[in-house]
């Protein structure tokens, strides 16, 4: 009898997601980070104890993201608050103590950071043995920094190759592309899918064997289902030999201000994740529109998403094909035609406008493409710039150029829709309380619904 071929290598993070997927369970994950090690450890403990299938997150602070380690050290010394965990500034023994809480709870941890040049962060991951992180040369450069794309590509190439050294310690690293998020909104799905796949190919070129590719919930559930189907198909076609899974982000744009509206949006994301075949969901909380959420709010959101996902039957009917797959494939092929090195091809693609992120102000982005929301709530191209994208405008001709007022309205489209749906169920006094600046009080009944007290 022949011996079965071994499966693709997996570290603890990827193995946990694969095991949950085999059981038919959606993995839910917070976006949690605290500067104080005791608070970060408490957060990981709470996530491990949540009534959900979870993985832990350590989100890094802004100083660490931009490489200003001296400022992070000063903040720790004088007790200034940080908006995340400064993994480079903390001694390795401290970080290992923080991680031990997750290990004791049986959940793996992913470090999330947002850095265009993350060499110091990856060195810290190597020292502490964290086997999962995320980002990418495009997705963590153009939306978040002024770093030249060339420098970000070179930096991420070095970081990927550095990360593979975890194998020397018997651990297979896992890297998630943030490409399916980019600026979070008003970007038609084909470009999100294409950039996520291209970053996955970049990771493979530089030695990674375990990856996840992302997509962010947008304005139309039916369009999102089609986009997820396109992403899964392209992974099967272009990255078949890798260990991989799809991760869905709860809406990354302007978030509803009412707790009920926020929870409805989170519930819609959980249902989309199940129907769209995602293995993991990045969760947001009702506090997102106001402030950084507490540990308790993070856990409540995780449990809410898990309950909604458990009640949602998997999709049995394929999403209608309106051309997202074909458009994403065309964009990917246009990039790959620019050279065998994926990083070089990505740089050339942005130089020539073959990739162009709408409303992105980075100097290396052409800035000619524009997206808009149709009357049906779908994202579409108002104009594609020089990208190889065919635009068929509906009857009535090309949409008007986006004004500043129109952009603000479009950016608030999802939040307004979910808040408006929530308002009829609330009394006038509660509505005023919920939408007042900085307030996140919960009217009677909503606390019971959400497990937030």
mmCIF file of C-alpha atoms in Angstrom, residues 43-330:
data_model
loop_
_atom_site.group_PDB
_atom_site.id
_atom_site.type_symbol
_atom_site.label_atom_id
_atom_site.label_comp_id
_atom_site.label_asym_id
_atom_site.label_seq_id
_atom_site.Cartn_x
_atom_site.Cartn_y
_atom_site.Cartn_z
ATOM 1 C CA UNK A 43 -7.046 40.178 26.486
ATOM 2 C CA UNK A 44 -5.580 36.963 25.084
ATOM 3 C CA UNK A 45 -6.901 35.015 28.071
ATOM 4 C CA UNK A 46 -10.389 36.441 27.539
ATOM 5 C CA UNK A 47 -10.331 35.610 23.818
ATOM 6 C CA UNK A 48 -9.251 32.048 24.597
ATOM 7 C CA UNK A 49 -12.168 31.681 27.043
ATOM 8 C CA UNK A 50 -14.780 33.185 24.712
ATOM 9 C CA UNK A 51 -17.747 31.044 23.700
ATOM 10 C CA UNK A 52 -16.526 30.870 20.131
ATOM 11 C CA UNK A 53 -13.826 29.296 17.983
ATOM 12 C CA UNK A 54 -11.147 31.959 18.223
ATOM 13 C CA UNK A 55 -7.579 32.871 17.479
ATOM 14 C CA UNK A 56 -5.784 35.622 19.347
ATOM 15 C CA UNK A 57 -4.473 38.931 18.054
ATOM 16 C CA UNK A 58 -1.699 41.230 19.157
ATOM 17 C CA UNK A 59 -2.116 44.492 17.260
ATOM 18 C CA UNK A 60 0.936 46.729 17.379
ATOM 19 C CA UNK A 61 1.057 50.437 18.193
ATOM 20 C CA UNK A 62 1.539 53.306 15.744
ATOM 21 C CA UNK A 63 5.116 54.079 16.842
ATOM 22 C CA UNK A 64 6.188 50.518 16.117
ATOM 23 C CA UNK A 65 4.300 50.596 12.826
ATOM 24 C CA UNK A 66 6.386 53.506 11.526
ATOM 25 C CA UNK A 67 9.654 52.298 13.054
ATOM 26 C CA UNK A 68 9.917 54.954 15.778
ATOM 27 C CA UNK A 69 11.092 52.596 18.505
ATOM 28 C CA UNK A 70 12.581 55.427 20.580
ATOM 29 C CA UNK A 71 9.125 57.004 20.924
ATOM 30 C CA UNK A 72 7.631 53.647 21.934
ATOM 31 C CA UNK A 73 10.315 53.209 24.606
ATOM 32 C CA UNK A 74 9.682 56.736 25.927
ATOM 33 C CA UNK A 75 5.939 56.072 26.083
ATOM 34 C CA UNK A 76 6.537 52.930 28.116
ATOM 35 C CA UNK A 77 8.937 54.759 30.422
ATOM 36 C CA UNK A 78 6.606 57.654 31.206
ATOM 37 C CA UNK A 79 3.379 55.650 31.206
ATOM 38 C CA UNK A 80 1.868 57.310 28.134
ATOM 39 C CA UNK A 81 -0.972 55.321 26.582
ATOM 40 C CA UNK A 82 -0.290 53.414 23.367
ATOM 41 C CA UNK A 83 -2.832 52.255 20.798
ATOM 42 C CA UNK A 84 -1.285 48.811 20.541
ATOM 43 C CA UNK A 85 1.455 46.508 21.790
ATOM 44 C CA UNK A 86 5.061 47.702 21.144
ATOM 45 C CA UNK A 87 6.584 44.300 20.420
ATOM 46 C CA UNK A 88 10.008 45.697 19.490
ATOM 47 C CA UNK A 89 10.288 47.884 22.601
ATOM 48 C CA UNK A 90 9.270 45.193 25.088
ATOM 49 C CA UNK A 91 11.918 42.636 26.131
ATOM 50 C CA UNK A 92 11.438 39.247 24.513
ATOM 51 C CA UNK A 93 10.808 37.644 27.925
ATOM 52 C CA UNK A 94 7.865 39.992 28.483
ATOM 53 C CA UNK A 95 6.315 39.147 25.134
ATOM 54 C CA UNK A 96 6.751 35.442 25.776
ATOM 55 C CA UNK A 97 4.945 35.901 29.095
ATOM 56 C CA UNK A 98 2.092 37.618 27.246
ATOM 57 C CA UNK A 99 1.927 34.851 24.647
ATOM 58 C CA UNK A 100 1.876 32.180 27.343
ATOM 59 C CA UNK A 101 -1.691 33.204 28.187
ATOM 60 C CA UNK A 102 -2.826 32.231 24.704
ATOM 61 C CA UNK A 103 -0.828 29.013 24.787
ATOM 62 C CA UNK A 104 -2.410 28.071 28.109
ATOM 63 C CA UNK A 105 -5.822 28.760 26.572
ATOM 64 C CA UNK A 106 -5.074 26.646 23.509
ATOM 65 C CA UNK A 107 -5.349 29.428 20.925
ATOM 66 C CA UNK A 108 -2.643 30.554 18.485
ATOM 67 C CA UNK A 109 -1.828 34.238 17.990
ATOM 68 C CA UNK A 110 -1.389 36.469 14.963
ATOM 69 C CA UNK A 111 0.549 39.743 15.157
ATOM 70 C CA UNK A 112 -1.028 42.587 13.152
ATOM 71 C CA UNK A 113 0.901 45.790 12.526
ATOM 72 C CA UNK A 114 0.329 47.982 9.422
ATOM 73 C CA UNK A 115 3.999 48.619 8.625
ATOM 74 C CA UNK A 116 5.364 49.317 5.145
ATOM 75 C CA UNK A 117 8.926 48.546 6.265
ATOM 76 C CA UNK A 118 8.570 45.920 8.993
ATOM 77 C CA UNK A 119 12.071 44.441 9.356
ATOM 78 C CA UNK A 120 12.270 45.147 13.087
ATOM 79 C CA UNK A 121 8.814 43.657 13.600
ATOM 80 C CA UNK A 122 9.702 40.456 11.759
ATOM 81 C CA UNK A 123 12.927 40.207 13.764
ATOM 82 C CA UNK A 124 10.808 40.381 16.932
ATOM 83 C CA UNK A 125 8.491 37.682 15.582
ATOM 84 C CA UNK A 126 11.487 35.477 14.981
ATOM 85 C CA UNK A 127 12.796 36.056 18.523
ATOM 86 C CA UNK A 128 9.445 35.242 20.117
ATOM 87 C CA UNK A 129 8.412 32.419 17.776
ATOM 88 C CA UNK A 130 5.071 33.920 16.677
ATOM 89 C CA UNK A 131 4.126 31.946 13.569
ATOM 90 C CA UNK A 132 1.472 34.227 12.036
ATOM 91 C CA UNK A 133 1.379 37.837 10.888
ATOM 92 C CA UNK A 134 -0.071 39.824 8.002
ATOM 93 C CA UNK A 135 0.313 42.734 5.594
ATOM 94 C CA UNK A 136 1.997 42.986 2.222
ATOM 95 C CA UNK A 137 4.199 45.180 0.015
ATOM 96 C CA UNK A 138 1.257 46.991 -1.591
ATOM 97 C CA UNK A 139 -1.476 46.707 1.017
ATOM 98 C CA UNK A 140 0.661 48.060 3.859
ATOM 99 C CA UNK A 141 2.378 50.709 1.771
ATOM 100 C CA UNK A 142 -0.090 52.620 -0.392
ATOM 101 C CA UNK A 143 -2.967 53.064 2.064
ATOM 102 C CA UNK A 144 -0.925 53.691 5.212
ATOM 103 C CA UNK A 145 2.368 55.367 4.391
ATOM 104 C CA UNK A 146 4.406 57.686 2.211
ATOM 105 C CA UNK A 147 7.152 55.076 1.876
ATOM 106 C CA UNK A 148 8.076 54.601 -1.804
ATOM 107 C CA UNK A 149 6.554 51.419 -3.169
ATOM 108 C CA UNK A 150 9.986 50.274 -4.351
ATOM 109 C CA UNK A 151 11.286 50.423 -0.769
ATOM 110 C CA UNK A 152 8.245 48.613 0.608
ATOM 111 C CA UNK A 153 8.576 45.820 -1.953
ATOM 112 C CA UNK A 154 12.267 45.364 -1.142
ATOM 113 C CA UNK A 155 11.569 45.435 2.585
ATOM 114 C CA UNK A 156 8.775 42.888 2.385
ATOM 115 C CA UNK A 157 10.919 40.583 0.231
ATOM 116 C CA UNK A 158 13.565 40.579 2.958
ATOM 117 C CA UNK A 159 10.941 40.102 5.675
ATOM 118 C CA UNK A 160 9.358 37.100 3.948
ATOM 119 C CA UNK A 161 12.740 35.451 3.580
ATOM 120 C CA UNK A 162 13.572 36.245 7.212
ATOM 121 C CA UNK A 163 10.290 34.736 8.367
ATOM 122 C CA UNK A 164 11.045 31.401 6.714
ATOM 123 C CA UNK A 165 13.870 30.985 9.254
ATOM 124 C CA UNK A 166 11.198 29.919 11.753
ATOM 125 C CA UNK A 167 11.503 26.537 10.054
ATOM 126 C CA UNK A 168 14.924 26.221 11.680
ATOM 127 C CA UNK A 169 12.987 25.917 14.958
ATOM 128 C CA UNK A 170 10.442 23.453 13.563
ATOM 129 C CA UNK A 171 7.710 26.056 12.987
ATOM 130 C CA UNK A 172 6.055 26.819 9.648
ATOM 131 C CA UNK A 173 5.278 30.563 9.332
ATOM 132 C CA UNK A 174 1.951 31.838 8.061
ATOM 133 C CA UNK A 175 1.464 35.180 6.297
ATOM 134 C CA UNK A 176 -1.862 36.843 5.482
ATOM 135 C CA UNK A 177 -2.243 39.350 2.663
ATOM 136 C CA UNK A 178 -4.077 42.545 3.553
ATOM 137 C CA UNK A 179 -4.633 43.105 -0.173
ATOM 138 C CA UNK A 180 -8.361 42.462 -0.017
ATOM 139 C CA UNK A 181 -8.803 45.537 2.160
ATOM 140 C CA UNK A 182 -6.579 48.302 0.760
ATOM 141 C CA UNK A 183 -8.437 51.519 1.625
ATOM 142 C CA UNK A 184 -11.419 49.561 2.921
ATOM 143 C CA UNK A 185 -14.160 50.960 0.693
ATOM 144 C CA UNK A 186 -15.215 52.424 -2.674
ATOM 145 C CA UNK A 187 -12.850 50.020 -4.444
ATOM 146 C CA UNK A 188 -14.624 47.596 -6.814
ATOM 147 C CA UNK A 189 -14.072 43.976 -5.739
ATOM 148 C CA UNK A 190 -12.009 42.844 -8.733
ATOM 149 C CA UNK A 191 -9.067 45.030 -7.693
ATOM 150 C CA UNK A 192 -9.246 43.850 -4.065
ATOM 151 C CA UNK A 193 -9.235 40.235 -5.205
ATOM 152 C CA UNK A 194 -6.405 40.810 -7.690
ATOM 153 C CA UNK A 195 -4.099 42.539 -5.203
ATOM 154 C CA UNK A 196 -4.715 39.854 -2.579
ATOM 155 C CA UNK A 197 -3.800 37.082 -5.045
ATOM 156 C CA UNK A 198 -0.764 38.993 -6.317
ATOM 157 C CA UNK A 199 0.530 39.472 -2.776
ATOM 158 C CA UNK A 200 -0.002 35.752 -2.187
ATOM 159 C CA UNK A 201 2.137 35.063 -5.249
ATOM 160 C CA UNK A 202 4.761 37.499 -3.912
ATOM 161 C CA UNK A 203 4.806 35.632 -0.602
ATOM 162 C CA UNK A 204 5.253 32.307 -2.394
ATOM 163 C CA UNK A 205 8.097 33.714 -4.485
ATOM 164 C CA UNK A 206 9.926 34.663 -1.299
ATOM 165 C CA UNK A 207 9.577 31.323 0.423
ATOM 166 C CA UNK A 208 6.218 31.235 2.221
ATOM 167 C CA UNK A 209 4.236 27.998 1.990
ATOM 168 C CA UNK A 210 1.266 28.855 4.225
ATOM 169 C CA UNK A 211 -0.805 31.946 3.414
ATOM 170 C CA UNK A 212 -4.248 33.455 3.787
ATOM 171 C CA UNK A 213 -5.818 35.854 1.319
ATOM 172 C CA UNK A 214 -8.249 38.518 2.414
ATOM 173 C CA UNK A 215 -11.377 40.278 1.278
ATOM 174 C CA UNK A 216 -13.228 43.065 3.098
ATOM 175 C CA UNK A 217 -17.009 43.213 3.326
ATOM 176 C CA UNK A 218 -18.228 45.975 1.014
ATOM 177 C CA UNK A 219 -21.576 47.552 0.122
ATOM 178 C CA UNK A 220 -23.545 44.679 -1.440
ATOM 179 C CA UNK A 221 -23.814 41.128 0.003
ATOM 180 C CA UNK A 222 -24.495 39.496 -3.384
ATOM 181 C CA UNK A 223 -21.487 41.209 -4.942
ATOM 182 C CA UNK A 224 -19.344 40.186 -1.967
ATOM 183 C CA UNK A 225 -20.380 36.543 -2.330
ATOM 184 C CA UNK A 226 -19.332 36.635 -5.968
ATOM 185 C CA UNK A 227 -16.017 38.245 -5.040
ATOM 186 C CA UNK A 228 -15.278 35.543 -2.459
ATOM 187 C CA UNK A 229 -16.079 32.863 -5.026
ATOM 188 C CA UNK A 230 -13.704 34.550 -7.475
ATOM 189 C CA UNK A 231 -10.974 34.714 -4.827
ATOM 190 C CA UNK A 232 -11.319 31.016 -3.984
ATOM 191 C CA UNK A 233 -11.218 30.087 -7.673
ATOM 192 C CA UNK A 234 -8.079 32.134 -8.305
ATOM 193 C CA UNK A 235 -6.356 30.577 -5.289
ATOM 194 C CA UNK A 236 -7.122 27.133 -6.709
ATOM 195 C CA UNK A 237 -5.772 28.142 -10.116
ATOM 196 C CA UNK A 238 -2.709 30.212 -9.203
ATOM 197 C CA UNK A 239 -1.631 29.044 -5.725
ATOM 198 C CA UNK A 240 -2.745 25.402 -5.637
ATOM 199 C CA UNK A 241 0.336 24.008 -3.909
ATOM 200 C CA UNK A 242 0.178 26.289 -0.886
ATOM 201 C CA UNK A 243 -1.617 25.791 2.390
ATOM 202 C CA UNK A 244 -4.175 28.566 2.207
ATOM 203 C CA UNK A 245 -7.479 29.862 3.457
ATOM 204 C CA UNK A 246 -9.678 32.928 2.931
ATOM 205 C CA UNK A 247 -10.165 35.556 5.636
ATOM 206 C CA UNK A 248 -13.056 38.023 5.555
ATOM 207 C CA UNK A 249 -12.918 41.428 7.242
ATOM 208 C CA UNK A 250 -16.003 42.973 8.749
ATOM 209 C CA UNK A 251 -16.613 46.279 6.973
ATOM 210 C CA UNK A 252 -13.478 48.443 7.192
ATOM 211 C CA UNK A 253 -15.023 51.830 6.396
ATOM 212 C CA UNK A 254 -17.118 54.294 8.408
ATOM 213 C CA UNK A 255 -18.886 52.159 10.999
ATOM 214 C CA UNK A 256 -22.496 52.504 12.266
ATOM 215 C CA UNK A 257 -22.817 54.696 15.349
ATOM 216 C CA UNK A 258 -25.710 52.790 16.924
ATOM 217 C CA UNK A 259 -24.908 49.500 18.676
ATOM 218 C CA UNK A 260 -27.834 47.787 16.964
ATOM 219 C CA UNK A 261 -26.710 49.003 13.536
ATOM 220 C CA UNK A 262 -23.145 47.893 14.257
ATOM 221 C CA UNK A 263 -24.280 44.452 15.381
ATOM 222 C CA UNK A 264 -26.461 44.018 12.315
ATOM 223 C CA UNK A 265 -23.463 44.831 10.136
ATOM 224 C CA UNK A 266 -21.293 42.383 12.080
ATOM 225 C CA UNK A 267 -24.006 39.733 11.750
ATOM 226 C CA UNK A 268 -24.140 40.333 8.001
ATOM 227 C CA UNK A 269 -20.366 39.820 7.867
ATOM 228 C CA UNK A 270 -20.650 36.531 9.766
ATOM 229 C CA UNK A 271 -23.342 35.258 7.404
ATOM 230 C CA UNK A 272 -21.276 36.366 4.410
ATOM 231 C CA UNK A 273 -18.237 34.513 5.748
ATOM 232 C CA UNK A 274 -20.217 31.271 5.964
ATOM 233 C CA UNK A 275 -21.909 31.636 2.595
ATOM 234 C CA UNK A 276 -18.711 32.774 0.900
ATOM 235 C CA UNK A 277 -16.532 29.951 2.206
ATOM 236 C CA UNK A 278 -14.217 32.062 4.376
ATOM 237 C CA UNK A 279 -12.409 30.191 7.144
ATOM 238 C CA UNK A 280 -11.777 33.195 9.372
ATOM 239 C CA UNK A 281 -13.602 36.444 10.169
ATOM 240 C CA UNK A 282 -11.965 39.613 11.513
ATOM 241 C CA UNK A 283 -14.527 41.067 13.906
ATOM 242 C CA UNK A 284 -15.364 44.671 14.788
ATOM 243 C CA UNK A 285 -17.312 45.909 17.805
ATOM 244 C CA UNK A 286 -20.101 48.454 18.351
ATOM 245 C CA UNK A 287 -17.488 50.741 19.921
ATOM 246 C CA UNK A 288 -15.585 51.118 16.614
ATOM 247 C CA UNK A 289 -17.253 54.415 15.685
ATOM 248 C CA UNK A 290 -16.281 56.018 18.997
ATOM 249 C CA UNK A 291 -13.095 54.641 20.555
ATOM 250 C CA UNK A 292 -10.825 51.646 21.028
ATOM 251 C CA UNK A 293 -12.988 48.786 22.376
ATOM 252 C CA UNK A 294 -12.461 47.155 25.739
ATOM 253 C CA UNK A 295 -11.602 43.500 26.238
ATOM 254 C CA UNK A 296 -15.196 42.780 27.243
ATOM 255 C CA UNK A 297 -16.556 44.475 24.111
ATOM 256 C CA UNK A 298 -14.179 42.490 21.934
ATOM 257 C CA UNK A 299 -15.285 39.220 23.498
ATOM 258 C CA UNK A 300 -18.978 40.117 23.196
ATOM 259 C CA UNK A 301 -18.515 40.864 19.494
ATOM 260 C CA UNK A 302 -16.671 37.578 18.951
ATOM 261 C CA UNK A 303 -19.462 35.635 20.625
ATOM 262 C CA UNK A 304 -22.151 37.484 18.681
ATOM 263 C CA UNK A 305 -20.431 36.746 15.357
ATOM 264 C CA UNK A 306 -19.981 33.094 16.313
ATOM 265 C CA UNK A 307 -23.677 32.711 17.193
ATOM 266 C CA UNK A 308 -24.792 34.249 13.906
ATOM 267 C CA UNK A 309 -22.348 32.124 11.903
ATOM 268 C CA UNK A 310 -23.439 28.908 13.643
ATOM 269 C CA UNK A 311 -27.060 29.599 12.656
ATOM 270 C CA UNK A 312 -26.250 30.296 8.989
ATOM 271 C CA UNK A 313 -26.424 27.294 6.629
ATOM 272 C CA UNK A 314 -23.590 27.085 4.072
ATOM 273 C CA UNK A 315 -24.467 28.359 0.601
ATOM 274 C CA UNK A 316 -25.718 25.745 -1.844
ATOM 275 C CA UNK A 317 -26.240 27.942 -4.892
ATOM 276 C CA UNK A 318 -23.303 29.535 -6.674
ATOM 277 C CA UNK A 319 -23.235 33.329 -6.672
ATOM 278 C CA UNK A 320 -24.269 34.852 -10.024
ATOM 279 C CA UNK A 321 -21.320 35.722 -12.261
ATOM 280 C CA UNK A 322 -21.259 39.418 -13.148
ATOM 281 C CA UNK A 323 -17.622 39.372 -14.232
ATOM 282 C CA UNK A 324 -15.606 39.867 -11.033
ATOM 283 C CA UNK A 325 -13.512 36.747 -11.626
ATOM 284 C CA UNK A 326 -12.734 37.635 -15.248
ATOM 285 C CA UNK A 327 -11.826 41.227 -14.342
ATOM 286 C CA UNK A 328 -9.583 40.157 -11.452
ATOM 287 C CA UNK A 329 -7.875 37.574 -13.649
ATOM 288 C CA UNK A 330 -7.266 40.212 -16.327
#
